[in-house]
Each structure stands twice: as structure tokens, then as C-alpha cells.
Amino acid sequence: MGTDIVTGKLIRVWTGDIEIHISADVAFGAWQYYQCTGDEEFMEKYGYEVIMDTAKFWASRLEWEPEDGRYHIRDVVGPDEYKEHVDDNAFTNYMAWWNIGKALEYARSLKEEKPELYQTLDKKLDLGQCESIWADCLDRIYLPKPREDGVLPQDSTYLTLEDIDLSKYKNQAHVGGIYQDYNQEQITKIQVSKQADVMVLFYLLEDKFPHEVKVASWNYYEPRCLHDSSLSLSTHSVLACDMGETDRAYDLFRRACMIDLDNANPHSSDAGIHAASYGGLWQCVVYGFGGLRMLNGKLRICPALPDKWEQLQYTVLWKGQKLEVTVTKEEVTVVNQTKEKAVEAEILGQTYTIADQVTVRR
């Protein structure tokens, strides 16, 4: 991490100790894979257990607060790694809530539909006791709510911190420049973010928040985000597409491309390329401009083609069927190349059954 500009000592990195949202992220990834593939064998061998075991972890991590009658999650690092030892990080709390809810849902369904599998998992995880604990936790986890202006608090203190002029660091070509003026303890007390935090929550649980909350939160947090993580620009690009800000999305995408490709900064990959960022670029193209999304187990395609592009084409495997999606300024065409079974998808707001090919005019 480097040397503390104030103390001269090595900076203590807390992400490996208290950035615990990763447990819910893994559970969400397993669930998302299942929704996209229908791979029941994976779920029976691994997926259900991952979701339930991580839910057990969350139940153990919650702290009861008698004053408000809520369970809280304290002393964490959220996705924004410039904020250490915070309480009630919105992303962490909401994802823990989702994780526990999904575990409870699957425990109840397996008990009815797959009793043998339920018994196996019960022996491992003590599901009988977990179900009552999860049900109690689910209704009483503290979930941060938007302010009157629509901004969702990133954590219990972010919106109360000192608000400084960040233009110097926003305009720097290199990352981490703020560490030349402040140490980590000071950064934690300033309204500044390293990367997307609340924005990632809108990305994963998009149907839990109204559009006006997303816009208000974007307008508040993006000016305070330095994008000092190579993963931040791509996330913001996808969300800019969701908000109809296609020009801004394209600019963020271009900047994300330049992380390893910019001739003006040829040493950006001296320690290795930013491999995860390339995955983020794919998401910009397919999830953002291509409009592909899975929401509650359903496929949705609502493109936001940049003005500079005439056409975009990509493929996706959905429930065993290979779909080719072609987007132009006039229409969206989806071809079911596998044709073993029809696929249902929402395209530009309307639901279609794709047995062979569907073309939808914009």
C-alpha cells in the first residue's frame, strides 16, 4: 500500500480483515449463475450450501441495538476501500439482508421439494435452528434509507464528514494521489470515495431503489469518487447507461479502456495488467451499451447504444441456449442459435418468446 505520509510508517490495510461484504457477493454470484443457467446439479452440490453457510455467517455478525430494535453491522470496509471501520455500510447491509432472505427461501423450498437434500444440509448447517434465526434477522436488519433529497447514505457517517475540494485528485492522471496529502485515517474522515460503493448496490439490486434515488445518489457520490480502483469506471459506465446518460457512459468506458492502453501512461501495467478491469470493460459493452441484464431470474435486453457506434453484436448463453444479440440505432434482433427450446426475454420493455428469431423496432 505504501508509506503513511504523516507517520512515515507502512499503511495498515484492513480490507482482508473486515471487507466482509465479499461473503454475500460470492453467494450472489452463485445464485446469479443458477438463474442464468438453470444448473440444478451445481446448486445441489455447492450452491445451496454456499448461500446458506454465508447466511449463517451474517446472522453471527449482526449486532442487536435495543434503542432502535434493529440488527446492525459494525466495523467494516465496504466496496469503497477509502472508508475503514464504518458502521452500517449500505452495500454490506443490503447484501447481507438479501443473502439471509435467499437462504431462508431455499431452506423452506428444499424442505418441501427436496427433503433428502434438506436433511443432508441440515446435518451440516443445522438448518432447523437457522430458519428461525434467519426469519428474525430478516425483518430487523437495519437498512439505510434515502434522505429527503434522495441520497442513500453510504454508511452511518459518510454524509456528515468534512467535504473538501477534490478537483486536484479528480484531475490527476495517476491513481492514489490523495495519499500524497492525507493518510488513511484522515481520508476516512473526508467525503471522498476510492470507487463505486452505493452505485454497486444499485447495479446488483436495481429493483429495490426508485430511479430518483439512483440519480440523486449518482449526482452526490460521483463528484466525490476518485475512481482510484480500476473497477470503478466500468461500474459507473454501466449505471450511466441505466440513467440514460449515454455520452457520459461512453466517456467513462473510454477512460476505463485507457487504464492499460493509454500511451500517455505507459507504465500503468508495469506490475501486471488490470485483468479484472477487462471484465469490467466487457460489462460496459454488454450490460451497459448492450443492455443485457438478469433481474429476478428473468432476461432483459434494453440497449443504450453510444452515438459513436452504428452497431453492437454479442452472444450470451441463457438456460442452455446460445443467443446472438444485434443492436443498431433502429432495432434489436435476438437470434436463438441453439433452437432446442424457446427463451423468454424482455426486449425494450416488452416480453417476447424467442424460438428462432425476434426483431424489435426501437
PDB file of C-alpha atoms in Angstrom, residues 73-184:
ATOM      1  CA  ILE A  73     -23.326  -4.482  11.054  1.00  0.00           C
ATOM      2  CA  ARG A  74     -20.443  -2.557  12.562  1.00  0.00           C
ATOM      3  CA  ASP A  75     -16.725  -2.055  11.904  1.00  0.00           C
ATOM      4  CA  VAL A  76     -16.466  -2.950   8.223  1.00  0.00           C
ATOM      5  CA  VAL A  77     -14.924  -1.804   4.967  1.00  0.00           C
ATOM      6  CA  GLY A  78     -17.493  -1.540   2.188  1.00  0.00           C
ATOM      7  CA  PRO A  79     -16.687  -1.626  -1.535  1.00  0.00           C
ATOM      8  CA  ASP A  80     -15.262   1.900  -1.064  1.00  0.00           C
ATOM      9  CA  GLU A  81     -11.898   0.994   0.428  1.00  0.00           C
ATOM     10  CA  TYR A  82     -11.172   4.590   1.440  1.00  0.00           C
ATOM     11  CA  LYS A  83     -13.673   4.180   4.274  1.00  0.00           C
ATOM     12  CA  GLU A  84     -12.391   1.893   7.038  1.00  0.00           C
ATOM     13  CA  HIS A  85     -14.082   0.865  10.307  1.00  0.00           C
ATOM     14  CA  VAL A  86     -17.507   2.163   9.329  1.00  0.00           C
ATOM     15  CA  ASP A  87     -20.901   1.052  10.618  1.00  0.00           C
ATOM     16  CA  ASP A  88     -23.945   0.109   8.558  1.00  0.00           C
ATOM     17  CA  ASN A  89     -22.362   0.336   5.133  1.00  0.00           C
ATOM     18  CA  ALA A  90     -25.405   0.330   2.844  1.00  0.00           C
ATOM     19  CA  PHE A  91     -23.973  -2.152   0.354  1.00  0.00           C
ATOM     20  CA  THR A  92     -22.938  -4.575   3.101  1.00  0.00           C
ATOM     21  CA  ASN A  93     -26.231  -4.373   4.999  1.00  0.00           C
ATOM     22  CA  TYR A  94     -28.455  -4.753   1.959  1.00  0.00           C
ATOM     23  CA  MET A  95     -26.425  -7.646   0.567  1.00  0.00           C
ATOM     24  CA  ALA A  96     -26.453  -9.403   3.967  1.00  0.00           C
ATOM     25  CA  TRP A  97     -30.236  -8.917   4.029  1.00  0.00           C
ATOM     26  CA  TRP A  98     -30.513 -10.349   0.513  1.00  0.00           C
ATOM     27  CA  ASN A  99     -28.247 -13.287   1.433  1.00  0.00           C
ATOM     28  CA  ILE A 100     -30.256 -14.213   4.529  1.00  0.00           C
ATOM     29  CA  GLY A 101     -33.540 -13.861   2.666  1.00  0.00           C
ATOM     30  CA  LYS A 102     -32.394 -16.095  -0.164  1.00  0.00           C
ATOM     31  CA  ALA A 103     -31.097 -18.737   2.264  1.00  0.00           C
ATOM     32  CA  LEU A 104     -34.417 -18.765   4.114  1.00  0.00           C
ATOM     33  CA  GLU A 105     -36.330 -19.038   0.846  1.00  0.00           C
ATOM     34  CA  TYR A 106     -34.273 -22.002  -0.333  1.00  0.00           C
ATOM     35  CA  ALA A 107     -34.329 -23.763   3.041  1.00  0.00           C
ATOM     36  CA  ARG A 108     -38.122 -23.664   3.059  1.00  0.00           C
ATOM     37  CA  SER A 109     -38.438 -24.780  -0.561  1.00  0.00           C
ATOM     38  CA  LEU A 110     -35.942 -27.629  -0.188  1.00  0.00           C
ATOM     39  CA  LYS A 111     -37.765 -28.908   2.882  1.00  0.00           C
ATOM     40  CA  GLU A 112     -40.894 -29.291   0.747  1.00  0.00           C
ATOM     41  CA  GLU A 113     -39.475 -30.206  -2.642  1.00  0.00           C
ATOM     42  CA  LYS A 114     -36.177 -31.995  -1.906  1.00  0.00           C
ATOM     43  CA  PRO A 115     -36.389 -33.386   1.630  1.00  0.00           C
ATOM     44  CA  GLU A 116     -33.337 -35.638   1.245  1.00  0.00           C
ATOM     45  CA  LEU A 117     -31.132 -32.725   0.221  1.00  0.00           C
ATOM     46  CA  TYR A 118     -32.609 -30.665   3.038  1.00  0.00           C
ATOM     47  CA  GLN A 119     -31.710 -33.384   5.549  1.00  0.00           C
ATOM     48  CA  THR A 120     -28.141 -33.513   4.235  1.00  0.00           C
ATOM     49  CA  LEU A 121     -27.727 -29.756   4.565  1.00  0.00           C
ATOM     50  CA  ASP A 122     -29.491 -29.771   7.922  1.00  0.00           C
ATOM     51  CA  LYS A 123     -26.853 -32.131   9.313  1.00  0.00           C
ATOM     52  CA  LYS A 124     -24.094 -29.812   8.071  1.00  0.00           C
ATOM     53  CA  LEU A 125     -25.617 -26.450   8.918  1.00  0.00           C
ATOM     54  CA  ASP A 126     -28.356 -27.092  11.490  1.00  0.00           C
ATOM     55  CA  LEU A 127     -30.983 -25.589   9.230  1.00  0.00           C
ATOM     56  CA  GLY A 128     -33.797 -26.165  11.696  1.00  0.00           C
ATOM     57  CA  GLN A 129     -32.269 -23.640  14.072  1.00  0.00           C
ATOM     58  CA  CYS A 130     -31.053 -21.377  11.263  1.00  0.00           C
ATOM     59  CA  GLU A 131     -34.522 -20.866   9.806  1.00  0.00           C
ATOM     60  CA  SER A 132     -35.919 -19.277  12.954  1.00  0.00           C
ATOM     61  CA  ILE A 133     -32.815 -17.118  13.385  1.00  0.00           C
ATOM     62  CA  TRP A 134     -32.876 -16.011   9.738  1.00  0.00           C
ATOM     63  CA  ALA A 135     -36.569 -15.148   9.896  1.00  0.00           C
ATOM     64  CA  ASP A 136     -35.973 -12.982  12.970  1.00  0.00           C
ATOM     65  CA  CYS A 137     -32.927 -11.271  11.439  1.00  0.00           C
ATOM     66  CA  LEU A 138     -34.532 -10.664   8.068  1.00  0.00           C
ATOM     67  CA  ASP A 139     -37.253  -8.419   9.419  1.00  0.00           C
ATOM     68  CA  ARG A 140     -34.965  -6.419  11.679  1.00  0.00           C
ATOM     69  CA  ILE A 141     -31.703  -5.793   9.821  1.00  0.00           C
ATOM     70  CA  TYR A 142     -31.044  -2.070   9.649  1.00  0.00           C
ATOM     71  CA  LEU A 143     -31.288  -0.988   6.008  1.00  0.00           C
ATOM     72  CA  PRO A 144     -30.233   2.643   5.362  1.00  0.00           C
ATOM     73  CA  LYS A 145     -32.959   4.735   3.752  1.00  0.00           C
ATOM     74  CA  PRO A 146     -32.558   7.682   1.369  1.00  0.00           C
ATOM     75  CA  ARG A 147     -32.537  11.223   2.749  1.00  0.00           C
ATOM     76  CA  GLU A 148     -35.255  13.662   1.744  1.00  0.00           C
ATOM     77  CA  ASP A 149     -33.101  14.704  -1.220  1.00  0.00           C
ATOM     78  CA  GLY A 150     -32.974  11.091  -2.419  1.00  0.00           C
ATOM     79  CA  VAL A 151     -29.339  10.385  -1.500  1.00  0.00           C
ATOM     80  CA  LEU A 152     -28.802   6.956   0.048  1.00  0.00           C
ATOM     81  CA  PRO A 153     -26.249   7.184   2.896  1.00  0.00           C
ATOM     82  CA  GLN A 154     -23.169   5.122   2.086  1.00  0.00           C
ATOM     83  CA  ASP A 155     -22.723   4.361   5.789  1.00  0.00           C
ATOM     84  CA  SER A 156     -23.670   5.802   9.169  1.00  0.00           C
ATOM     85  CA  THR A 157     -21.254   8.764   8.974  1.00  0.00           C
ATOM     86  CA  TYR A 158     -20.226   9.468   5.342  1.00  0.00           C
ATOM     87  CA  LEU A 159     -22.702  12.301   4.781  1.00  0.00           C
ATOM     88  CA  THR A 160     -21.559  14.064   7.974  1.00  0.00           C
ATOM     89  CA  LEU A 161     -17.840  14.085   7.126  1.00  0.00           C
ATOM     90  CA  GLU A 162     -15.780  17.073   6.013  1.00  0.00           C
ATOM     91  CA  ASP A 163     -16.480  17.994   2.405  1.00  0.00           C
ATOM     92  CA  ILE A 164     -13.363  19.285   0.627  1.00  0.00           C
ATOM     93  CA  ASP A 165     -12.440  20.349  -2.898  1.00  0.00           C
ATOM     94  CA  LEU A 166     -11.345  17.149  -4.658  1.00  0.00           C
ATOM     95  CA  SER A 167     -10.672  18.662  -8.100  1.00  0.00           C
ATOM     96  CA  LYS A 168      -6.910  18.227  -7.701  1.00  0.00           C
ATOM     97  CA  TYR A 169      -7.278  14.465  -7.278  1.00  0.00           C
ATOM     98  CA  LYS A 170     -10.146  14.059  -9.755  1.00  0.00           C
ATOM     99  CA  ASN A 171      -7.981  15.603 -12.466  1.00  0.00           C
ATOM    100  CA  GLN A 172      -4.809  13.587 -11.787  1.00  0.00           C
ATOM    101  CA  ALA A 173      -3.832  11.050 -14.426  1.00  0.00           C
ATOM    102  CA  HIS A 174      -2.435   8.650 -11.822  1.00  0.00           C
ATOM    103  CA  VAL A 175      -4.322   6.948  -9.006  1.00  0.00           C
ATOM    104  CA  GLY A 176      -3.795   7.283  -5.283  1.00  0.00           C
ATOM    105  CA  GLY A 177      -2.623  10.891  -5.461  1.00  0.00           C
ATOM    106  CA  ILE A 178      -4.623  11.789  -2.375  1.00  0.00           C
ATOM    107  CA  TYR A 179      -2.153   9.759  -0.299  1.00  0.00           C
ATOM    108  CA  GLN A 180       0.471  12.416  -1.030  1.00  0.00           C
ATOM    109  CA  ASP A 181      -1.519  14.870   1.087  1.00  0.00           C
ATOM    110  CA  TYR A 182      -3.526  12.742   3.514  1.00  0.00           C
ATOM    111  CA  ASN A 183      -3.046   9.481   5.367  1.00  0.00           C
ATOM    112  CA  GLN A 184      -5.684   6.758   5.586  1.00  0.00           C
TER     113      GLN A 184
END
